[in-house]
Coordinates of C-alpha atoms and ligand atoms in Angstrom, one line a residue:
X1 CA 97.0 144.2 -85.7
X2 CA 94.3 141.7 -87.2
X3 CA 93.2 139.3 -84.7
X4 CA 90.9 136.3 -84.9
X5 CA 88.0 135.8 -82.4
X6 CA 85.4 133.6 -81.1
X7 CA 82.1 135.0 -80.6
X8 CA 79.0 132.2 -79.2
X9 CA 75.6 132.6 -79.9
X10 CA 74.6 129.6 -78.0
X11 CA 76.4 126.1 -76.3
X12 CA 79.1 127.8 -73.9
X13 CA 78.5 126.5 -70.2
X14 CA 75.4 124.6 -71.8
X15 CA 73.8 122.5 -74.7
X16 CA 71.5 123.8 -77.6
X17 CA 71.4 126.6 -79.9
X18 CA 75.3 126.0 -80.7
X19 CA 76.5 128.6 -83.1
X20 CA 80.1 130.6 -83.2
X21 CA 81.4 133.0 -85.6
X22 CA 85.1 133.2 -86.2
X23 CA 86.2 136.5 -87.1
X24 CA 88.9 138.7 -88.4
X25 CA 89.0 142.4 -89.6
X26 CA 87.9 141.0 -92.9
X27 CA 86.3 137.5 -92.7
X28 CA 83.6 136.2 -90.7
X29 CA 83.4 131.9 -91.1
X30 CA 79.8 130.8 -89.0
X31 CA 80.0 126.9 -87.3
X32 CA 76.7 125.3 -86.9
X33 CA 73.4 127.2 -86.1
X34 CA 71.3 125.2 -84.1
X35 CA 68.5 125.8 -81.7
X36 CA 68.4 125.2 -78.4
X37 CA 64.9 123.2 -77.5
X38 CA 63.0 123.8 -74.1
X39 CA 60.9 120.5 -72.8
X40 CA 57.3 121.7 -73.0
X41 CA 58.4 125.5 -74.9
X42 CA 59.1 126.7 -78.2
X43 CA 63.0 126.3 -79.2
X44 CA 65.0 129.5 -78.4
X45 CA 67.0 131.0 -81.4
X46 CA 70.5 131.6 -81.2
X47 CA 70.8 135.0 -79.6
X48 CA 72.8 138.0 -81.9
X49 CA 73.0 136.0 -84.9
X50 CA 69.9 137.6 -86.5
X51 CA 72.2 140.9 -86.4
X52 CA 76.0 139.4 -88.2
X53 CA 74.3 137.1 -90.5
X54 CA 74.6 139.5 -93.5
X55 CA 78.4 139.8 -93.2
X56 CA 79.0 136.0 -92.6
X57 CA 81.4 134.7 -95.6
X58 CA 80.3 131.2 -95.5
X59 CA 78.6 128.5 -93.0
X60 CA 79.8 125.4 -92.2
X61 CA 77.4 122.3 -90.3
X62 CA 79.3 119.7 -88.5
X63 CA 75.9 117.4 -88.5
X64 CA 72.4 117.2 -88.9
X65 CA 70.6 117.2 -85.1
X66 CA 68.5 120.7 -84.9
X67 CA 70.5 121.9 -82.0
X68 CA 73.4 122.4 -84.6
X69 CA 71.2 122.9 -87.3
X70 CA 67.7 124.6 -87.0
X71 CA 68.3 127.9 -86.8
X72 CA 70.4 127.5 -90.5
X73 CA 67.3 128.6 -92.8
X74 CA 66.7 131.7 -90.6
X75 CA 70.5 133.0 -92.1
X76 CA 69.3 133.8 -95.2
X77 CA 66.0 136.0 -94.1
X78 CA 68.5 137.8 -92.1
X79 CA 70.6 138.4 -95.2
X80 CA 73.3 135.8 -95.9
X81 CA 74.5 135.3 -98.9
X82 CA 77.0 132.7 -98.9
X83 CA 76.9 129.0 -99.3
X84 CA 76.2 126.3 -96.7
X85 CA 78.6 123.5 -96.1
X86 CA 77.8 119.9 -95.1
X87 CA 78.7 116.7 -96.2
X88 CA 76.6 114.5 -98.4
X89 CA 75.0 112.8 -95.4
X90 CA 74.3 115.4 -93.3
X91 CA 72.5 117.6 -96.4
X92 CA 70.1 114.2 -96.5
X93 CA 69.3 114.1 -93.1
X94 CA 68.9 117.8 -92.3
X95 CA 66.6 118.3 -95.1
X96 CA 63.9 116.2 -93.1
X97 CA 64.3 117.2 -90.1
X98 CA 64.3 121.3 -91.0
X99 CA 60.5 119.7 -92.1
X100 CA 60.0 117.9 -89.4
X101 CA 60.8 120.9 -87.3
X102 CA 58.2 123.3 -89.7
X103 CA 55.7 120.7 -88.5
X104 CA 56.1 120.9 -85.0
X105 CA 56.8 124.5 -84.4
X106 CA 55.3 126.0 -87.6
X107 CA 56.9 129.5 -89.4
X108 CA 58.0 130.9 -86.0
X109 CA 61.8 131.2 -86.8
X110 CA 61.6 130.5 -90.8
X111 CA 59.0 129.4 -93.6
X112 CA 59.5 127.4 -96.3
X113 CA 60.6 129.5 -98.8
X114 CA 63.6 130.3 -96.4
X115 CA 63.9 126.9 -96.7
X116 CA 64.3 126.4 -100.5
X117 CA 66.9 129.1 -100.4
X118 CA 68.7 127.3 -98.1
X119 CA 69.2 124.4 -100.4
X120 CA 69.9 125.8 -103.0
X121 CA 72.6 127.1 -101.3
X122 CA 74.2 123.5 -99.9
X123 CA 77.7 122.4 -100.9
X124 CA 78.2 118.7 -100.2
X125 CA 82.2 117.4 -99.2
X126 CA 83.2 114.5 -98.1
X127 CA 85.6 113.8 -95.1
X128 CA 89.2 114.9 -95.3
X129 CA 89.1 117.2 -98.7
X130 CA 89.2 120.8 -97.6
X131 CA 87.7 123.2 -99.4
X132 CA 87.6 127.3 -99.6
X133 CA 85.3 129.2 -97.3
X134 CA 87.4 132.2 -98.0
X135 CA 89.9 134.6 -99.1
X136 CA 92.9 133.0 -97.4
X137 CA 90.7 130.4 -95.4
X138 CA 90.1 126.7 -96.0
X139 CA 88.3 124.0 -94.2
X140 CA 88.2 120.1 -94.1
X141 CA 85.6 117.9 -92.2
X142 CA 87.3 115.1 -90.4
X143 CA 84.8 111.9 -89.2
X144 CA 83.2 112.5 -85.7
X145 CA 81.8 109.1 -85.1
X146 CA 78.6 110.7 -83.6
X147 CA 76.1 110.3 -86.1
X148 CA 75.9 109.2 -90.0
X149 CA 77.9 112.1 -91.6
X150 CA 79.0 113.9 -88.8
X151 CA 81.9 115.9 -88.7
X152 CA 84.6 118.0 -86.6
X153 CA 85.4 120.9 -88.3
X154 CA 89.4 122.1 -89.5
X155 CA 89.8 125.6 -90.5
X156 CA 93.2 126.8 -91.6
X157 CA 92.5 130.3 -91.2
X158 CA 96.1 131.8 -93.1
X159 CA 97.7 129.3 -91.4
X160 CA 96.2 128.8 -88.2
X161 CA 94.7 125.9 -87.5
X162 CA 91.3 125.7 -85.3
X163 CA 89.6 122.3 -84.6
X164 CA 85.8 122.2 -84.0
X165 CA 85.2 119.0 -82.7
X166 CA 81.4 120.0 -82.4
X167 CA 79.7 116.5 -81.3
X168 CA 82.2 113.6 -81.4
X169 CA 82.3 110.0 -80.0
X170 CA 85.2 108.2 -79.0
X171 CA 83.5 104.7 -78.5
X172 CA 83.3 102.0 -81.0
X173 CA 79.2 101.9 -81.9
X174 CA 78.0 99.3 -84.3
X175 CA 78.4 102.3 -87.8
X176 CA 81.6 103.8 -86.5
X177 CA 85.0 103.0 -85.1
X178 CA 85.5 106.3 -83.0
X179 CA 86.6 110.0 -83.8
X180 CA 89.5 110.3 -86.4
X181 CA 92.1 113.3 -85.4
X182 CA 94.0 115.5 -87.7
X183 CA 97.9 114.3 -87.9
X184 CA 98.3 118.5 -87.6
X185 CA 99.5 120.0 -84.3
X186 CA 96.5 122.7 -83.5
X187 CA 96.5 125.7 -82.5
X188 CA 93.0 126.3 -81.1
X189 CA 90.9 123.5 -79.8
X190 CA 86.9 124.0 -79.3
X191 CA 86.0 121.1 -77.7
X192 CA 82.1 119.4 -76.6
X193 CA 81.8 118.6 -72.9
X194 CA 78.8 116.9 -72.9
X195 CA 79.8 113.9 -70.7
X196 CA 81.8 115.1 -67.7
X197 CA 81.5 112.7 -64.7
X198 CA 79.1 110.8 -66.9
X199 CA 80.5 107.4 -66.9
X200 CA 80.5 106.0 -70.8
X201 CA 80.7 102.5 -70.1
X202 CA 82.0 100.0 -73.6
X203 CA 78.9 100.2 -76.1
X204 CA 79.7 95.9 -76.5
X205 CA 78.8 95.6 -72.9
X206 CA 75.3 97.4 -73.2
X207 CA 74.7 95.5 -76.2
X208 CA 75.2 92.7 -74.6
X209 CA 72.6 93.7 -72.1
X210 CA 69.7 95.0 -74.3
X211 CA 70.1 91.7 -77.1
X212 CA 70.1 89.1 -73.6
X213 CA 66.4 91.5 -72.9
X214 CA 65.1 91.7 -75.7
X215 CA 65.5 87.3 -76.5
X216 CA 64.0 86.9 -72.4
X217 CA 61.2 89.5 -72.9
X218 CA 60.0 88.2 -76.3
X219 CA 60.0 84.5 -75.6
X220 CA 57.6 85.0 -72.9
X221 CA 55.5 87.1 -75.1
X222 CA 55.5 90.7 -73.7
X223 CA 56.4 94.0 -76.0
X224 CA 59.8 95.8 -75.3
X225 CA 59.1 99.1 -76.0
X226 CA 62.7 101.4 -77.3
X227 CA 61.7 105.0 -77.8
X228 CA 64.5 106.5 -79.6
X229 CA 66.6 109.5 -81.3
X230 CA 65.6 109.3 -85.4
X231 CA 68.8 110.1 -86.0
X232 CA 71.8 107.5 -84.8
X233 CA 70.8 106.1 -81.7
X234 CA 67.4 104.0 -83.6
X235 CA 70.0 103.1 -86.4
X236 CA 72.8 101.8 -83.6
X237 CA 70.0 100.3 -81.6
X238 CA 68.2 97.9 -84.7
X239 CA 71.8 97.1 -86.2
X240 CA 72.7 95.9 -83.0
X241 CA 68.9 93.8 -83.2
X242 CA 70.3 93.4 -86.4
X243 CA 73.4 91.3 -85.7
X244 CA 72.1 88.9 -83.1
X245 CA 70.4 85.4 -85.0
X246 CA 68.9 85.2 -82.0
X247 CA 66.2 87.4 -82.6
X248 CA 66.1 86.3 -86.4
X249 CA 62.3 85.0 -85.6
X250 CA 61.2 88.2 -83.1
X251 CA 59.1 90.7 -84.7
X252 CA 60.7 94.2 -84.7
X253 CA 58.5 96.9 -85.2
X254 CA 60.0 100.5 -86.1
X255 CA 57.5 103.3 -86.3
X256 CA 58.2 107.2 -87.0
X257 CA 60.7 109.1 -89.0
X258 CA 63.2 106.2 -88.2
X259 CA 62.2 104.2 -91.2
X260 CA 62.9 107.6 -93.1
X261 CA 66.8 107.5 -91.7
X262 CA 67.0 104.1 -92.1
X263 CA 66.5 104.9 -95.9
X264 CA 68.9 107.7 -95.4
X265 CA 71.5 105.8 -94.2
X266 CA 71.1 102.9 -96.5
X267 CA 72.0 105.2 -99.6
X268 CA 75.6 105.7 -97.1
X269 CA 76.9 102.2 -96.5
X270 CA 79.9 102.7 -97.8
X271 CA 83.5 102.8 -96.5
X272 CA 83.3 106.8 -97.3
X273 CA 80.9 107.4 -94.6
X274 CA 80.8 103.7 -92.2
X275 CA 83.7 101.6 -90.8
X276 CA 85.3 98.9 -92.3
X277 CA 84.4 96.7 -89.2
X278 CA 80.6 97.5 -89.8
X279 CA 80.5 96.7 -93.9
X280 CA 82.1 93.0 -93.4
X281 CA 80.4 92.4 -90.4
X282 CA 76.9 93.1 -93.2
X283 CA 78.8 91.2 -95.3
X284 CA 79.4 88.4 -92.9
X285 CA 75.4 88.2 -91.9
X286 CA 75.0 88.0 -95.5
X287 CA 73.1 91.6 -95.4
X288 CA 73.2 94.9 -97.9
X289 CA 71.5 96.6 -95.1
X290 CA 70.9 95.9 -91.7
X291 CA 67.2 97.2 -91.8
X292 CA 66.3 94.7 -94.9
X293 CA 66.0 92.0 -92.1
X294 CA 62.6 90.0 -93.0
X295 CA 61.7 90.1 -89.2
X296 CA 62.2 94.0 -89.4
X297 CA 58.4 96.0 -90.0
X298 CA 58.1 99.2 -90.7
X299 CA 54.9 100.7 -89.4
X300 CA 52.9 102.4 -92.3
X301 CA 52.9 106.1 -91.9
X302 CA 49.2 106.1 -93.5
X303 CA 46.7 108.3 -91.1
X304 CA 43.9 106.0 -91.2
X305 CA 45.5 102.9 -90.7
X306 CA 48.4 103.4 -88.5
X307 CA 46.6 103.7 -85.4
X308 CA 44.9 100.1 -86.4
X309 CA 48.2 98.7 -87.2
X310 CA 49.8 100.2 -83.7
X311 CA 46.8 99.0 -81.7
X312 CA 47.2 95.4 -83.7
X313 CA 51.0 95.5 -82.8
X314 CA 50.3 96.4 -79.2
X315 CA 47.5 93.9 -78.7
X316 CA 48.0 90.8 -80.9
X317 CA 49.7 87.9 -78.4
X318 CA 53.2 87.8 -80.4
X319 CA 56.6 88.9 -78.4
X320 CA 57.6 91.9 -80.2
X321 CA 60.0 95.0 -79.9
X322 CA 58.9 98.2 -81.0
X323 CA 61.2 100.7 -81.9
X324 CA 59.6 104.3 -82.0
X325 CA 60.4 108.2 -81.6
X326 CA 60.3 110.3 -79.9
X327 CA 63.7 109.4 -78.5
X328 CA 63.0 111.7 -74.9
X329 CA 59.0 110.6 -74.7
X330 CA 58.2 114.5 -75.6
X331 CA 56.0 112.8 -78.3
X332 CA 55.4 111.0 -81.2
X333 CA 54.2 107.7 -81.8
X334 CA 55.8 106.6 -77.9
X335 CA 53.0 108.0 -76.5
X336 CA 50.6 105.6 -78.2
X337 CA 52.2 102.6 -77.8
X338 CA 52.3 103.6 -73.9
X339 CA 48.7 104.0 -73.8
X340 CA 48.1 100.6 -75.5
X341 CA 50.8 98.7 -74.0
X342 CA 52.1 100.9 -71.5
X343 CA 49.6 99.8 -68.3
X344 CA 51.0 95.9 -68.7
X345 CA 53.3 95.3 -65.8
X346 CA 54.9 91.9 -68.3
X347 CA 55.9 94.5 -70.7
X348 CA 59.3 96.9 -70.9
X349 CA 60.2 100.2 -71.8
X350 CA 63.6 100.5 -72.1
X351 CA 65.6 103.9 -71.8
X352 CA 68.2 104.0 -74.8
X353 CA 69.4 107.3 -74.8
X354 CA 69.9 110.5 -72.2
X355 CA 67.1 112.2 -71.0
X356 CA 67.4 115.7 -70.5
X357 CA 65.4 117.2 -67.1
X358 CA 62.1 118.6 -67.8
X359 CA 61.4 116.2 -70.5
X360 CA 58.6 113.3 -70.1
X361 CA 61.3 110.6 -70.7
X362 CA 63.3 112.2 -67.9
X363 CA 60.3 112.3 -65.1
X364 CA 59.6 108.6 -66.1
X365 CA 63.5 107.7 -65.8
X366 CA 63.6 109.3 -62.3
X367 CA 60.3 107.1 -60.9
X368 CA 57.3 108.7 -62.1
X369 CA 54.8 106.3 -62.8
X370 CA 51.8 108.8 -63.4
X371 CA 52.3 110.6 -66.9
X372 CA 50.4 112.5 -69.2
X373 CA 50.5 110.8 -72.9
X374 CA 49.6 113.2 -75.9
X375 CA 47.1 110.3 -78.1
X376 CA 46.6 110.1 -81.3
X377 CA 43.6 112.3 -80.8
X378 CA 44.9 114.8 -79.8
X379 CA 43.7 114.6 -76.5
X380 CA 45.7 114.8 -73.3
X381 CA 45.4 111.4 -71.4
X382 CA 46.4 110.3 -68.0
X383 CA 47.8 106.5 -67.3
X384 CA 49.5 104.8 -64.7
X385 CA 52.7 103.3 -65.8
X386 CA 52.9 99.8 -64.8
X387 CA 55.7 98.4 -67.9
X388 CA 59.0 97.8 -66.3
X389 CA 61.4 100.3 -66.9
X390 CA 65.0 99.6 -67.9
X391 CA 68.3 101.6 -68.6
X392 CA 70.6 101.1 -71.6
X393 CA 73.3 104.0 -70.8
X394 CA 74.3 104.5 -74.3
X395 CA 76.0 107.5 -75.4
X396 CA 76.4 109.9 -78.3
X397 CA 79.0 111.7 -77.4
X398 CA 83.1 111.1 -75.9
X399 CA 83.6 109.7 -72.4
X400 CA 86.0 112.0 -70.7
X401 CA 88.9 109.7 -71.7
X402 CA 88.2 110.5 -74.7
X403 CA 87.8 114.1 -74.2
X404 CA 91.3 114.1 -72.6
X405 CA 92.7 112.0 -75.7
X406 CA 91.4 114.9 -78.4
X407 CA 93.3 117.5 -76.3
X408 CA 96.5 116.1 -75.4
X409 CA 97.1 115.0 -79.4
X410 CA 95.6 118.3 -80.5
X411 CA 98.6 120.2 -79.0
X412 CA 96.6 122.8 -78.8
X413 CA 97.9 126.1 -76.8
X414 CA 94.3 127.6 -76.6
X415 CA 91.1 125.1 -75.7
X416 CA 87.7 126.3 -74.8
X417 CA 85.2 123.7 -73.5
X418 CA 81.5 124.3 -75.4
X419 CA 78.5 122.2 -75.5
X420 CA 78.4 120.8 -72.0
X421 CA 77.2 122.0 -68.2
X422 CA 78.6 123.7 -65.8
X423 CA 79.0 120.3 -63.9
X424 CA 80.3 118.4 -66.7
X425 CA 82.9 120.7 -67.4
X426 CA 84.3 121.6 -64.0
X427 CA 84.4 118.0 -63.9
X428 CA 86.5 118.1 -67.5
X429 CA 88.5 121.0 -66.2
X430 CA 89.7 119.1 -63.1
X431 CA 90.5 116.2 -64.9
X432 CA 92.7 117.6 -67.4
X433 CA 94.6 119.6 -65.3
X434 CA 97.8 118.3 -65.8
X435 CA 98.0 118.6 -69.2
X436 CA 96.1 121.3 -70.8
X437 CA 93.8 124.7 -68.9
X438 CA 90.8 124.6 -70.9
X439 CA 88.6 128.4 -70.6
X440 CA 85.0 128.5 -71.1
X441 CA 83.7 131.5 -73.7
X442 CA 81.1 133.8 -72.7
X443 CA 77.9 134.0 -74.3
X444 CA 77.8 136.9 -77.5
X445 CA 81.5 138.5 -76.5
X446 CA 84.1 138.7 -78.7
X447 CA 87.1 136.6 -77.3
X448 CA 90.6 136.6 -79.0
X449 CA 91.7 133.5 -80.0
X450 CA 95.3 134.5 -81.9
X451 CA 97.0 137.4 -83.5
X452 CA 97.6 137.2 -86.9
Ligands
ZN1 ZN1 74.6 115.8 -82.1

């Protein structure tokens, strides 16, 4: 009897450090191998994987964000010798923020070297072309709609078929029209559950919302300050600047690594890797690239001058928006722009992403007026927030509709719920229950999916 399993190294019953090996007496297929990051700690590694890592056949990422991803260049210390799969995108995107992550946390988990080996390693794919991962064992990447190559993950393992939705969106957002689904019935379904009773309202309506701001804020002079992800959500958030003539004269300052993804995604804007919808609305506005907007300033990333250039922008008397990292106000150029513009009462901070507990973005969401900024010094500093603070509820990830939709076309007999919390998905769980039973795996056991 050869039976394949499910073991987790990390995202059951919550979010970060997703990893999970499918196995079989003979095969052993690795999805994502992310991190799991602690507000105000190091990251925590994905526990067990250190130990399997030489036997794993092949890896597969669904997308670039570190809680997928960061753990990835530890594999081949540990003695992996496979190849990584990704597609174009996502190989891009991760590169710079495995660096990015070397910066911030130093050699702790991996070095540089590991690094190289890593990319050496990379097989790029686009959507919908599977691929062999081995003996007996294929794979295709189907569009996710989360962020800029993101993918949900197909493996025909000798003719089962097991769906890794990983991170997927069912909402229109201005890159992507939703999640695609395979035309296939499934067999297993592992499936996010990161919004539960999180209500996803229509991404047009908060648009809406944050263009009508931004125009009222700006014509009476004050900043509008939008920390924000580096990865999607600052992309989704400047398009949708972008697309509105009526902010064709405001000054849109974007600061950080976004002006890096912003390249990224600029080499992508095709209809391989964008919707349709998005390319003729660029078309329409007369546009290659949303970000090539001549009201649109990148911030120079040149240490002596940026803080000049961040106190001019903070100070001058223009109406300006200023779109920055870090997206959760852990740091990052945010932190600045707080202490120069942040004790204004005329001026906004606006939320545009979800901010998870423990995090500075979260105590400032919840009413905390008195943080602690991390300045450009180095230097711990204490202000009293006195900006307005507004909420854009925009999502990454599937309302529970949509959650619901991916099951009941999946037809899937066996679903697991990953990458959510307990709340969310006992929330999920009840809402599903008249068409499918979702289970919920247990962290580093072995759990049978099918028998072969
Ligand atoms: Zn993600």
């Amino acid at each position: 009897m050869n039976d394949i399993n499910i073991t987790a190294y990390g995202a059951t019953d919550f979010v970060g450090r997703s990893s999970f090996l499918l196995h079989d007496r003979d095969h052993n297929i690795l999805l994502d191998c992310g991190l799991q990051l602690v507000p105000k700690q190091m990251s925590i590694a994905p526990k067990g994987v250190d130990n399997i890592a030489h036997k794993v056949d092949s890896v597969l990422l669904s997308h670039a964000h570190i809680d997928h991803s960061g753990y990835m260049p530890a594999l081949s210390k540990h003695g992996f010798k496979g190849n990584y799969y990704m597609t174009h995108p996502t190989k891009e995107i991760v590169y710079k923020l495995w660096l990015d992550h070397l910066k911030i946390e130093g050699r702790r988990h991996w070095s540089e070297s590991d690094l190289d080996k890593v990319f050496r390693r990379i097989k790029t794919t686009e959507y919908e072309k599977p691929f062999k991962v081995a003996d007996g064992i294929t794979a295709r990447l189907i569009n996710a709609g989360h962020v800029l190559g993101a993918a949900q993950i197909l493996i025909d393992w000798e003719g089962t078929l097991i769906l890794y939705t990983a991170d997927i969106n069912d909402r229109i957002t201005p890159m992507f029209d939703g999640y695609d689904l395979p035309d296939e019935k499934i067999d297993v379904l592992l499936i996010e559950s990161t919004n539960g009773d999180r209500y996803v309202p229509e991404r047009s309506k908060i648009d809406v919302g944050l263009r009508l701001m931004a125009k009222q804020i700006t014509d009476e002079k004050n900043k509008m300050l939008l920390p924000s992800f580096a990865v999607g959500r600052s992309q989704e958030t400047l398009i949708t600047l972008a697309l509105d003539d009526d902010l064709n004269d405001v000054p849109i300052y974007i600061d950080g690594m976004i002006n890096h993804m912003n390249m990224v995604t600029e080499h992508f804007l095709s209809d391989k890797w964008v919707s349709k919808r998005f390319l003729s609305q660029l078309k329409e506005a007369g546009l290659y690239s949303p970000f090539e907007k001549q009201n649109f300033i990148p911030v120079p990333s040149i240490s002596n001058r940026t803080h000049n250039s961040r106190k001019y922008i903070s100070k001058n008397e223009e109406g300006s928006i200023i779109v920055t990292t870090s997206g959760m106000l852990e740091g990052g150029p945010i932190h600045t722009y707080l202490e120069l513009c942040g004790t204004n009462p005329n001026n906004v901070l606006g939320f545009t992403g979800y901010q998870v507990e423990g995090t500075t973005g979260r105590d400032i969401y919840d009413g905390n007026k008195n943080i602690t900024l991390q300045t450009s010094y180095g230097q711990p500093k204490k202000i009293n927030l006195k900006a307005k603070v507004m909420k854009f509820p925009y999502s990454g990830h599937s309302s529970v509709d949509g959650l619901k939709a991916v099951m009941e076309k999946s037809g899937a007999n066996e679903i697991f719920l990953i990458h959510g919390d307990k709340r969310n998905q006992v929330y999920i769980l009840n809402f599903v229950k008249d068409i499918a039973k979702p289970k919920i795996l247990k962290e580093a056991v072995p759990t049978k999916l099918v028998s072969l």
